[in-house]
Short mmCIF file of C-alpha atoms in Angstrom, two decimals:
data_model
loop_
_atom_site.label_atom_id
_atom_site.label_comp_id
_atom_site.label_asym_id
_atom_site.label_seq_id
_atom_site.Cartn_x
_atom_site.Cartn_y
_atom_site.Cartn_z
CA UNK E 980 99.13 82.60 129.51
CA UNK E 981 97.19 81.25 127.08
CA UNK E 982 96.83 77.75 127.87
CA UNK E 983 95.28 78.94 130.94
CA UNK E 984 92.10 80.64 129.20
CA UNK E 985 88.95 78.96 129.54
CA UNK E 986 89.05 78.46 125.70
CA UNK E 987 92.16 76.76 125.89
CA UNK E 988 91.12 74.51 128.74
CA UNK E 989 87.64 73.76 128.09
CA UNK E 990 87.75 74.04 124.64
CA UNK E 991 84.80 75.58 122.33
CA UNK E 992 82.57 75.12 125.29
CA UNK E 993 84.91 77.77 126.84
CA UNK E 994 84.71 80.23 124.08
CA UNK E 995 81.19 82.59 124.30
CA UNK E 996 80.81 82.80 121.14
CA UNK E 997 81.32 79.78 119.80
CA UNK E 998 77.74 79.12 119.79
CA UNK E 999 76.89 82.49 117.45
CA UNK E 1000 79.73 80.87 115.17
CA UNK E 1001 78.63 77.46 115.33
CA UNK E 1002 75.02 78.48 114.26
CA UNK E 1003 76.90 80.09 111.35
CA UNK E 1004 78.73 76.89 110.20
CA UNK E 1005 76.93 74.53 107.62
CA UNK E 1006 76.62 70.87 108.08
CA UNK E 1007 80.26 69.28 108.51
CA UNK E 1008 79.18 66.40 107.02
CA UNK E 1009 81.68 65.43 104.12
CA UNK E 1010 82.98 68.97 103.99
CA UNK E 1011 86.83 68.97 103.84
CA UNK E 1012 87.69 72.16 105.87
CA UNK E 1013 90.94 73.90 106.84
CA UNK E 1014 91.31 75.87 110.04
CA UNK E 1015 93.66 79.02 109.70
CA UNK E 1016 95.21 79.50 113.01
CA UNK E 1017 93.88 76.00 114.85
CA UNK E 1018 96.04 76.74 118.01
CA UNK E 1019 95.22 73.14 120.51
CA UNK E 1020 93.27 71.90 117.09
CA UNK E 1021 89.69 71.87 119.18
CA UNK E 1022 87.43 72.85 116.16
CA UNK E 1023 89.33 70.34 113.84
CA UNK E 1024 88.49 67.35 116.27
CA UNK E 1025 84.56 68.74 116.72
CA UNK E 1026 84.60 69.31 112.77
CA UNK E 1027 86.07 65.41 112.86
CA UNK E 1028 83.76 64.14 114.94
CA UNK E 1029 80.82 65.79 113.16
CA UNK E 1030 81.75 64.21 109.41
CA UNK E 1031 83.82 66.09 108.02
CA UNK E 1032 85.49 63.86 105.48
CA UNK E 1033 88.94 65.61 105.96
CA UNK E 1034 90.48 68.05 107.98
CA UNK E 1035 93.30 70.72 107.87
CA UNK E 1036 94.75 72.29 110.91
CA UNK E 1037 97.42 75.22 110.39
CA UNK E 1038 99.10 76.64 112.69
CA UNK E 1039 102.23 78.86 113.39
CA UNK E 1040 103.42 77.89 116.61
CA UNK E 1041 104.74 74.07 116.69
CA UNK E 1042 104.22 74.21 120.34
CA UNK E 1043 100.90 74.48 119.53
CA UNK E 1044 100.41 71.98 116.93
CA UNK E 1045 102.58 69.44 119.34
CA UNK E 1046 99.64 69.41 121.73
CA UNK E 1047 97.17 69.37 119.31
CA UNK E 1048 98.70 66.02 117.63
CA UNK E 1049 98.60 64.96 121.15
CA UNK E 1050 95.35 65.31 121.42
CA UNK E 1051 93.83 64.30 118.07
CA UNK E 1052 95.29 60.52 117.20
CA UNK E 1053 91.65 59.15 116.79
CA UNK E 1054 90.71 61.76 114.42
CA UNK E 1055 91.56 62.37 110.35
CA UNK E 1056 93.21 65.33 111.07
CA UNK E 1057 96.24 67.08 109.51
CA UNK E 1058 98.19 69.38 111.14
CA UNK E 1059 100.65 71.79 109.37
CA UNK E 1060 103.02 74.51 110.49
CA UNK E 1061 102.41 77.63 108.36
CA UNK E 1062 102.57 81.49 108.87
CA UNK E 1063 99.09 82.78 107.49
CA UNK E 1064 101.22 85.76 106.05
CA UNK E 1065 102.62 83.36 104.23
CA UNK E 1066 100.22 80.94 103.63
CA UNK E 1067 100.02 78.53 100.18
CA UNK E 1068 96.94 76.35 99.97
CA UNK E 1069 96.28 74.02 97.05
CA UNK E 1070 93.12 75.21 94.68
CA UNK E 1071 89.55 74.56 94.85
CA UNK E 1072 91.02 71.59 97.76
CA UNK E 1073 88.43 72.86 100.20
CA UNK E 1074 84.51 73.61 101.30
CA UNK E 1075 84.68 75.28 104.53
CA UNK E 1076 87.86 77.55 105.73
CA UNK E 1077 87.02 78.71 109.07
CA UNK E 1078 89.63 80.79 111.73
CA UNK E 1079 89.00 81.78 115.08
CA UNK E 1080 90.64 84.77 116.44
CA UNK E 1081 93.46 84.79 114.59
CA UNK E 1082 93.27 86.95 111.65
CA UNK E 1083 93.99 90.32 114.04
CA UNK E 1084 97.50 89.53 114.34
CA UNK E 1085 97.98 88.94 109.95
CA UNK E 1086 99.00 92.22 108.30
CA UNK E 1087 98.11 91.13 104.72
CA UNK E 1088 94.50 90.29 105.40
CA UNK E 1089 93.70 91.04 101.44
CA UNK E 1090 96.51 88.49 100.50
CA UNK E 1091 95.11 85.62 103.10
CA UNK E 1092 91.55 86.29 101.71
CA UNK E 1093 92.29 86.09 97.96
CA UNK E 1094 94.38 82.21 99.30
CA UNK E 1095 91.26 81.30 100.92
CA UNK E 1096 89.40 82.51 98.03
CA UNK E 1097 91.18 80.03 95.37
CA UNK E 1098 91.74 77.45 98.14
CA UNK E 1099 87.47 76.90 97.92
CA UNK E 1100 85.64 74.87 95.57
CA UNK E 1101 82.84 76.59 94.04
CA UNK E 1102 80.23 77.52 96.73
CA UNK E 1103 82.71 76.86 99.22
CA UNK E 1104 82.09 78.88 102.46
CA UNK E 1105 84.63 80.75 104.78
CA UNK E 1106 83.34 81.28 108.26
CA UNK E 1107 85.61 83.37 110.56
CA UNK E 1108 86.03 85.24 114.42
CA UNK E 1109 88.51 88.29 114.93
CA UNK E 1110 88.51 90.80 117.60
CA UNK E 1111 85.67 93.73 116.93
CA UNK E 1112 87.47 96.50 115.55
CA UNK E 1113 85.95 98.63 118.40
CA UNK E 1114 87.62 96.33 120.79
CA UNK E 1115 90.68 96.82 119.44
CA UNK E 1116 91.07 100.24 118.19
CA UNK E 1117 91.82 102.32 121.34
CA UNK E 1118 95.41 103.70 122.65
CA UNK E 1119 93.80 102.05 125.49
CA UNK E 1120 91.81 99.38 125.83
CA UNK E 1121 90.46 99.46 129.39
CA UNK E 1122 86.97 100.13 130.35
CA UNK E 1123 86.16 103.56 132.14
CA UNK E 1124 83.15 104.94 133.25
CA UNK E 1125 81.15 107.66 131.81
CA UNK E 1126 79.74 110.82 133.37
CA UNK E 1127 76.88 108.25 134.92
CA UNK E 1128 79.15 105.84 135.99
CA UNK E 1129 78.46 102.95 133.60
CA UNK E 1130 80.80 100.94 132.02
CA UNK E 1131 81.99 102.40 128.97
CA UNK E 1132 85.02 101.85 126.04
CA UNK E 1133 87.18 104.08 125.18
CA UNK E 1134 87.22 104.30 121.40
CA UNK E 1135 89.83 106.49 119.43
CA UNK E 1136 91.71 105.55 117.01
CA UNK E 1137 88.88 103.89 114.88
CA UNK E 1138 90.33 104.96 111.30
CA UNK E 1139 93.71 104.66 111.85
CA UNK E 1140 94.19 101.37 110.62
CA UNK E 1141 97.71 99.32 111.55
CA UNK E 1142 99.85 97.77 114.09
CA UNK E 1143 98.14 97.50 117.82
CA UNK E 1144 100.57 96.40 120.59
CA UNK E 1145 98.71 94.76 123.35
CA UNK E 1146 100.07 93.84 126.76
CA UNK E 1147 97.55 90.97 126.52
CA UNK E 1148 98.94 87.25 127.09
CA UNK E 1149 102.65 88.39 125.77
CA UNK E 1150 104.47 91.52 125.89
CA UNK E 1151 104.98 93.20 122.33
CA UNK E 1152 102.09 90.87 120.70
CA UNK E 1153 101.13 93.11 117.50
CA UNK E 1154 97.40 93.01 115.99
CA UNK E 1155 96.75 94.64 113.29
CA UNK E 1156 93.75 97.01 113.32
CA UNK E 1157 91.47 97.15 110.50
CA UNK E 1158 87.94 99.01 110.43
CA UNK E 1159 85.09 96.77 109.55
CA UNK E 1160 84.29 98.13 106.38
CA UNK E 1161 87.92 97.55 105.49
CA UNK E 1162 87.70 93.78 106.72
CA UNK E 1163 84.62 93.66 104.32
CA UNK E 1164 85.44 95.23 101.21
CA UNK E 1165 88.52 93.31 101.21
CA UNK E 1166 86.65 90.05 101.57
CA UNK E 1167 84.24 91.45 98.39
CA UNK E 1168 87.62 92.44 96.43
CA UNK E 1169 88.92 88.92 96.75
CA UNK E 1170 85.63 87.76 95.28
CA UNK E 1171 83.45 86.50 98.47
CA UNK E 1172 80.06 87.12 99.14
CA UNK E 1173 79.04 88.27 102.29
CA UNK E 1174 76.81 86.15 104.12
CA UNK E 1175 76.45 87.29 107.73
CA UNK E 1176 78.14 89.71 109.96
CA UNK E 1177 77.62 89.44 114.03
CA UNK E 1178 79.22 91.44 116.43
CA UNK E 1179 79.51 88.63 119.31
CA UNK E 1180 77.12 89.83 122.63
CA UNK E 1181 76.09 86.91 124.73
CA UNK E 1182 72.37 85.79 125.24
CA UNK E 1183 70.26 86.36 128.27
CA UNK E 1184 70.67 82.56 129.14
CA UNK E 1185 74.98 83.12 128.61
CA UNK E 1186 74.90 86.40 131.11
CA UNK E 1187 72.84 84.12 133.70
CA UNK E 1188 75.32 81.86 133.69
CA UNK E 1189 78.43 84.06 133.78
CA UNK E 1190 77.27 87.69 135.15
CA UNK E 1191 80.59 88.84 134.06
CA UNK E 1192 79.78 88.41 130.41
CA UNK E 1193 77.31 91.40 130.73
CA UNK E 1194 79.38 93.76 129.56
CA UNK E 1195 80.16 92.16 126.50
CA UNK E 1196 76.73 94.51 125.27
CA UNK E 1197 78.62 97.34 126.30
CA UNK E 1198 81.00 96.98 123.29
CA UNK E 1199 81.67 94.00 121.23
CA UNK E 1200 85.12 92.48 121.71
CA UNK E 1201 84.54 89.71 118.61
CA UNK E 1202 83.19 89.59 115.14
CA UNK E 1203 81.71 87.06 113.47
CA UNK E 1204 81.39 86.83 109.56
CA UNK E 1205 79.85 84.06 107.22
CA UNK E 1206 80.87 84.80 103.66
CA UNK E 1207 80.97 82.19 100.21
CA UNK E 1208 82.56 81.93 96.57
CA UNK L 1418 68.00 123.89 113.18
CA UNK L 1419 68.27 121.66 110.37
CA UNK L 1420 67.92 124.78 108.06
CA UNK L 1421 71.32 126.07 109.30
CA UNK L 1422 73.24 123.19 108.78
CA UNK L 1423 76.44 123.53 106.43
CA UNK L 1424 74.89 120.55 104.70
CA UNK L 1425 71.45 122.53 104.08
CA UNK L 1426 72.90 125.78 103.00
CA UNK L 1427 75.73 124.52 101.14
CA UNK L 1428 74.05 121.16 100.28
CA UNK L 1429 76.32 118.22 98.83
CA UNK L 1430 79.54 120.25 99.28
CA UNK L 1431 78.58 121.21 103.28
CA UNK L 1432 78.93 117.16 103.62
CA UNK L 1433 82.29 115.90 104.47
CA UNK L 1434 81.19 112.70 103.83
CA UNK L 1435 79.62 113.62 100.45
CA UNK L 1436 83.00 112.22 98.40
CA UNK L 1437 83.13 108.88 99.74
CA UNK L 1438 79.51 108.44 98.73
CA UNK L 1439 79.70 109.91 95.63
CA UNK L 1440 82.53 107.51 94.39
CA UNK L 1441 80.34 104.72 95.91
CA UNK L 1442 77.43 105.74 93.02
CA UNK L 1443 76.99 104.79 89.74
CA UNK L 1444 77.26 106.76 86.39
CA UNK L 1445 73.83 108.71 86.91
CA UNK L 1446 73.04 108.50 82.96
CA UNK L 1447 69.75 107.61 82.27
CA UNK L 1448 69.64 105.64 85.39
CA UNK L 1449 65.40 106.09 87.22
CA UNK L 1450 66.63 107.49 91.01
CA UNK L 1451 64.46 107.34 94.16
CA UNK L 1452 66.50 109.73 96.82
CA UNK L 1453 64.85 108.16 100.87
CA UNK L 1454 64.47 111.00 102.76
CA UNK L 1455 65.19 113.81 100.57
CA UNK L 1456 65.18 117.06 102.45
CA UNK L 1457 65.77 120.06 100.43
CA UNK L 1458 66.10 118.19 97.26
CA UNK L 1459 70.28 118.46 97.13
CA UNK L 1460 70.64 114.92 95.74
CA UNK L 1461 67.62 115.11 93.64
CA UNK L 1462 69.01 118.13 91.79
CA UNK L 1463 72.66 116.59 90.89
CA UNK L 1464 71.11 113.56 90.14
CA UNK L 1465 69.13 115.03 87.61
CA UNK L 1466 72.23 117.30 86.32
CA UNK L 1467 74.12 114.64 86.00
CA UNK L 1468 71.76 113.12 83.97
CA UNK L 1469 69.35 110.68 85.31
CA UNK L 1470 66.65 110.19 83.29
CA UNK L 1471 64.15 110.01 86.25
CA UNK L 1472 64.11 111.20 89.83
CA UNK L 1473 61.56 110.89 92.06
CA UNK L 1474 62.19 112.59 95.84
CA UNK L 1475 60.60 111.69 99.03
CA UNK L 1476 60.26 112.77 102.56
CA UNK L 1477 58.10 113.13 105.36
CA UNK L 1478 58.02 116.90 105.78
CA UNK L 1479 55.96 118.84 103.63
CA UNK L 1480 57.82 122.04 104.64
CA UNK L 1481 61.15 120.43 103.23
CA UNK L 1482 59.54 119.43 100.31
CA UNK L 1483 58.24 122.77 99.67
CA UNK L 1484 61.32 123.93 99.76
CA UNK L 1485 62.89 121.52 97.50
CA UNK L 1486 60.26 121.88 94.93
CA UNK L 1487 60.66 125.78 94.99
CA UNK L 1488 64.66 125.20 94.21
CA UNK L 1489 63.72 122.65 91.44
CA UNK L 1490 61.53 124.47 89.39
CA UNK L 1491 63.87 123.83 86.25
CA UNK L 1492 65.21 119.68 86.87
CA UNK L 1493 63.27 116.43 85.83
CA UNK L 1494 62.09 115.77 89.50
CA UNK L 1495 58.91 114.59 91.10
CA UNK L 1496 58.83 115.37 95.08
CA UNK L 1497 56.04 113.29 97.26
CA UNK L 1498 55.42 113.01 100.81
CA UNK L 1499 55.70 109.60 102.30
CA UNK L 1500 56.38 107.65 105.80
CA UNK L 1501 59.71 105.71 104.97
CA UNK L 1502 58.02 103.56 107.49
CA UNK L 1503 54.96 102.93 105.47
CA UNK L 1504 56.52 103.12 101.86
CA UNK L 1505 55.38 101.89 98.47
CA UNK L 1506 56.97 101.81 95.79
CA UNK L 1507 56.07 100.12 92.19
CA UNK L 1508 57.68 97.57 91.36
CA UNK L 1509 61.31 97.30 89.15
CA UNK L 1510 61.23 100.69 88.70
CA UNK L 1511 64.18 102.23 89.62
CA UNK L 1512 67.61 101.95 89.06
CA UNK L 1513 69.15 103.51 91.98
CA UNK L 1514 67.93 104.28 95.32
CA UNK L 1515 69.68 106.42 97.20
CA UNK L 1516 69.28 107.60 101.30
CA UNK L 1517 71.41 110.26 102.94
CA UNK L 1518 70.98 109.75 106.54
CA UNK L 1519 67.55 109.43 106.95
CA UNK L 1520 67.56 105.66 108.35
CA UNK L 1521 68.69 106.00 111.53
CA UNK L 1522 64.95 107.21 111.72
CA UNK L 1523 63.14 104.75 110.46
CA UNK L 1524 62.46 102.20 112.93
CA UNK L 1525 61.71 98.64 110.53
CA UNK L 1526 64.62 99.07 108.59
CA UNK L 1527 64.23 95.25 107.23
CA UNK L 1528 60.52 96.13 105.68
CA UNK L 1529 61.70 99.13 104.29
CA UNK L 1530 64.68 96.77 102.34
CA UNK L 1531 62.58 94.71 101.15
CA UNK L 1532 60.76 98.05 99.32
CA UNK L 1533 63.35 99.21 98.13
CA UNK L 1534 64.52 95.70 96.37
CA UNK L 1535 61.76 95.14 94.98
CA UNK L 1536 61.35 98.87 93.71
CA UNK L 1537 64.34 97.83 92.02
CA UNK L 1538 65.03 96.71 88.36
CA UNK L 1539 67.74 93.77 88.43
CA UNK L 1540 71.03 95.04 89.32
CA UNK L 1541 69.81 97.72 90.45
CA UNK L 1542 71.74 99.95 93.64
CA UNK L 1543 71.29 101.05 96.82
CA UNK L 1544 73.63 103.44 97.95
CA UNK L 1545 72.96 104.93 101.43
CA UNK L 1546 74.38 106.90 104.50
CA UNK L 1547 73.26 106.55 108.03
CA UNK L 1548 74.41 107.46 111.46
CA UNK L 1549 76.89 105.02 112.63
CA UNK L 1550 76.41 102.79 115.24
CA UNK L 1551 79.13 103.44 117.18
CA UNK L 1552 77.93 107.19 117.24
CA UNK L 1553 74.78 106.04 118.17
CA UNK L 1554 74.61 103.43 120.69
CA UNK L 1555 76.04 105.39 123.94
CA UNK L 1556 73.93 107.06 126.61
CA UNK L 1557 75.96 110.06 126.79
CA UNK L 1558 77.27 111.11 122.89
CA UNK L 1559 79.61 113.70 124.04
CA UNK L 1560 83.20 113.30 123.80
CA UNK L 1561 85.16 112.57 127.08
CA UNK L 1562 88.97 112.59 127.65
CA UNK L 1563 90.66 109.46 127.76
CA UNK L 1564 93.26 108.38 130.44
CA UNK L 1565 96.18 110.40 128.51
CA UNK L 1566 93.72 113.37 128.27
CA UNK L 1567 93.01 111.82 124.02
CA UNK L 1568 89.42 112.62 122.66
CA UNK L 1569 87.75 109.87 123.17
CA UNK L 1570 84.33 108.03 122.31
CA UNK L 1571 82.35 106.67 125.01
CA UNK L 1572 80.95 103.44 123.74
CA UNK L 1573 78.46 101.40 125.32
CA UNK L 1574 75.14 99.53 125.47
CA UNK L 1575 76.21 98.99 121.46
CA UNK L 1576 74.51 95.48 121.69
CA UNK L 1577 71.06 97.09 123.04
CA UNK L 1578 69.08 97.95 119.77
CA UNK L 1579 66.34 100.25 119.86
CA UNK L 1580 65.17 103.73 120.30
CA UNK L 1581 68.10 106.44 120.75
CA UNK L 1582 66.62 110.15 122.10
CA UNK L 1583 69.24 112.63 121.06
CA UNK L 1584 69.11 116.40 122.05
CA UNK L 1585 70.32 117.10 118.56
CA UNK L 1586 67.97 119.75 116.03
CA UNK L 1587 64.91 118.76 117.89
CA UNK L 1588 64.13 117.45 121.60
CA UNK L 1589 62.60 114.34 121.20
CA UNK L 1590 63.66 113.22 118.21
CA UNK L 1591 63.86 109.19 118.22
CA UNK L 1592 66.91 107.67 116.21
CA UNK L 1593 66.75 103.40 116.15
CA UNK L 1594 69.95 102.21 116.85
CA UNK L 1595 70.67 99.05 115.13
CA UNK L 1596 74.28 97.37 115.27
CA UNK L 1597 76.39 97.42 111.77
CA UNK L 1598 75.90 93.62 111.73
CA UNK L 1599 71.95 93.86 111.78
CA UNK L 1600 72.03 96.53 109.14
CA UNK L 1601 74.51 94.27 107.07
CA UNK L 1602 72.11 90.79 107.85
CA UNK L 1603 68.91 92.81 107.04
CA UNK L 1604 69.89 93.70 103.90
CA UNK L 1605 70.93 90.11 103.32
CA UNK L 1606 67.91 88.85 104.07
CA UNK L 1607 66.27 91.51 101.93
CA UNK L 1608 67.87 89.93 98.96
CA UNK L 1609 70.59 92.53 98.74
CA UNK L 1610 74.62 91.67 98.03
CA UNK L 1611 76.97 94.12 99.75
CA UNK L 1612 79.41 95.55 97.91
CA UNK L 1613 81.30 98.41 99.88
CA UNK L 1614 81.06 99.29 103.23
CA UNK L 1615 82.93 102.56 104.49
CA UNK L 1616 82.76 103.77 108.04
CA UNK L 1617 83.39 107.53 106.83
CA UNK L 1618 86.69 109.32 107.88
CA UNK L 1619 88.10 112.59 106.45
CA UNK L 1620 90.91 112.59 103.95
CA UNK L 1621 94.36 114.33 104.80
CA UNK L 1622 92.89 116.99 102.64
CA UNK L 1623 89.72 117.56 104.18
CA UNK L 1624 91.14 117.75 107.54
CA UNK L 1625 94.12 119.92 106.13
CA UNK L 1626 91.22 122.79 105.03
CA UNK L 1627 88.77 121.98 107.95
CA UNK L 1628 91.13 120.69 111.05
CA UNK L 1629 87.85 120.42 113.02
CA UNK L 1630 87.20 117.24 110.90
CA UNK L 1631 89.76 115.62 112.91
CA UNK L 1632 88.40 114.12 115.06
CA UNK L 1633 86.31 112.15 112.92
CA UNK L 1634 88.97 109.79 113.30
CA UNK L 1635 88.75 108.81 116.13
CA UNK L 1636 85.26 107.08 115.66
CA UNK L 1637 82.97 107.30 112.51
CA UNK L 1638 79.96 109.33 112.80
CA UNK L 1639 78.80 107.95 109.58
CA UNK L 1640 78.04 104.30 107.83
CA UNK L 1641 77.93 104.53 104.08
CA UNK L 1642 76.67 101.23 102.19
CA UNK L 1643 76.75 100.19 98.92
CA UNK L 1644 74.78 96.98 97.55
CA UNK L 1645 72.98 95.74 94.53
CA UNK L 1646 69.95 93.15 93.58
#
């Protein structure tokens, strides 16, 4: 389940690609930042502890956010319950929104973007993970191998944009699929600017470490995008 | 051979993906056009009947530039030969540059963005296609069948950039594969801001009077770009 992932235990440190999105962050100091979908609140206590002057934790699960107050009585943290379908954020209130890998399950990513959007001062930046569209487009998302015998992904599927049901941590969890292009042109329709875009492969020093994260070049199973207002 | 193509003996109409970048270009009045990689001069000729003031084509091979220059005996269009690796280009002089898969050839994509920006009069476009990198990136770029028997794309090594030797037109010929995110970030850098991208798929209509183009689908073959200075 997922308190059991390495992410969930270890934190960012157990999250690969935290350092690709970390690189992509600006300086936390005095930024007042919201995290959209801050599950055991881990990047709202390192974006405490690294100055920012206030931070925002939202999350739909209480369970969640329980454990996360737990955890995070020394820091200036808030912690709200809020469905990101849903979501209603005061105006120009922040300077960094950041998510990780939570926008695949929202429907209405156009509607979330446009929030975040107004919810920025000017210049504000909104710095984001998802699963790779490749990862999750396929009827089946196991690797095979081709003709040779390497490791390969199985994409189909890639245009037909919509509901996903995974058998991954939960039974009947639904992502939504959306194409990259449609990810981006509905971040430059809500009025962002796109910054950077990485699909998530781990470096030569990250597969020595953890062998197992070689096939991560295969295919990427997370992107990473920068964007401002 | 490339002669044979729908797309050469048809031109713009033999190119399924021909709509999606035509809505992704401005109005061509009076606008100074540099086509990348111009072929038979397709582009060149409808930029110039739909009344660009200015269009200059280029291209490597002399042989398709004869060609084009012997169909465009009657437009305002100047053809010259030129390495897209090694180009020059004056300075704010065009309005809109334009490539129809021809950059999934040139290795030093980032140099040749920088040309083409500064080739570019202030808010000036470049609207492009280019193989997609999902196409691109696998060994084997055949279809397989997936466990339920589904056409299926066989994705890998999409993180390893670099040199791609397809079978296709011409033994030999060397593609660089370069993931959407480096495209996307080189650009950036360049000085460009993106504002569409579209990971080509036929419409219901398209695949209603050519059912071959279903497939398509199932992963994009093509990555069309829009973005200004």
């Amino acid at each position: 389940n997922y308190s059991a992932l390495a992410r969930s235990v270890k934190g960012l440190a157990g999250a690969p690609e935290w350092p690709a999105l970390r690189a992509m962050l600006p300086p936390m100091d005095g930024l007042r930042v919201v995290d959209l979908g801050c599950g055991f609140g881990w990047f709202c206590r390192w974006a405490s502890e690294n100055g920012a002057s206030e931070v925002t934790g939202i999350d739909l699960s209480e369970n969640m956010l329980a454990r996360a107050r737990a955890q995070t009585a020394d820091y200036a943290v808030t912690y709200l319950q809020a469905d990101l379908e849903q979501l209603d954020l005061p105006q120009s209130a922040f300077d960094l929104a950041y998510s990780s890998l939570a926008l695949h399950y929202v429907e209405d990513a156009g509607k979330l973007f446009r929030t975040v959007h107004r919810a920025l001062a000017a210049g504000g930046r909104f710095v984001f993970s998802t699963e790779h569209p490749i990862f999750m487009a396929p009827a089946s998302q196991e690797w095979i191998a081709d003709a040779s015998g390497r490791r390969t992904w199985p994409v189909n599927g890639y245009a037909l944009e919509g509901p996903r049901t995974s058998g991954w941590l939960a039974k009947g969890v639904v992502k939504y699929h959306r194409t990259l292009g449609t990810t981006l042109n509905l971040l430059v329709a809500a009025g962002f600017v796109i910054d950077h875009v990485e699909e998530f492969s781990p470096t030569e020093a990250q597969v020595a470490d953890n062998p197992a994260l070689a096939e991560e070049r295969e295919r990427p199973m997370f992107l990473l995008v920068a964007v401002h207002r």
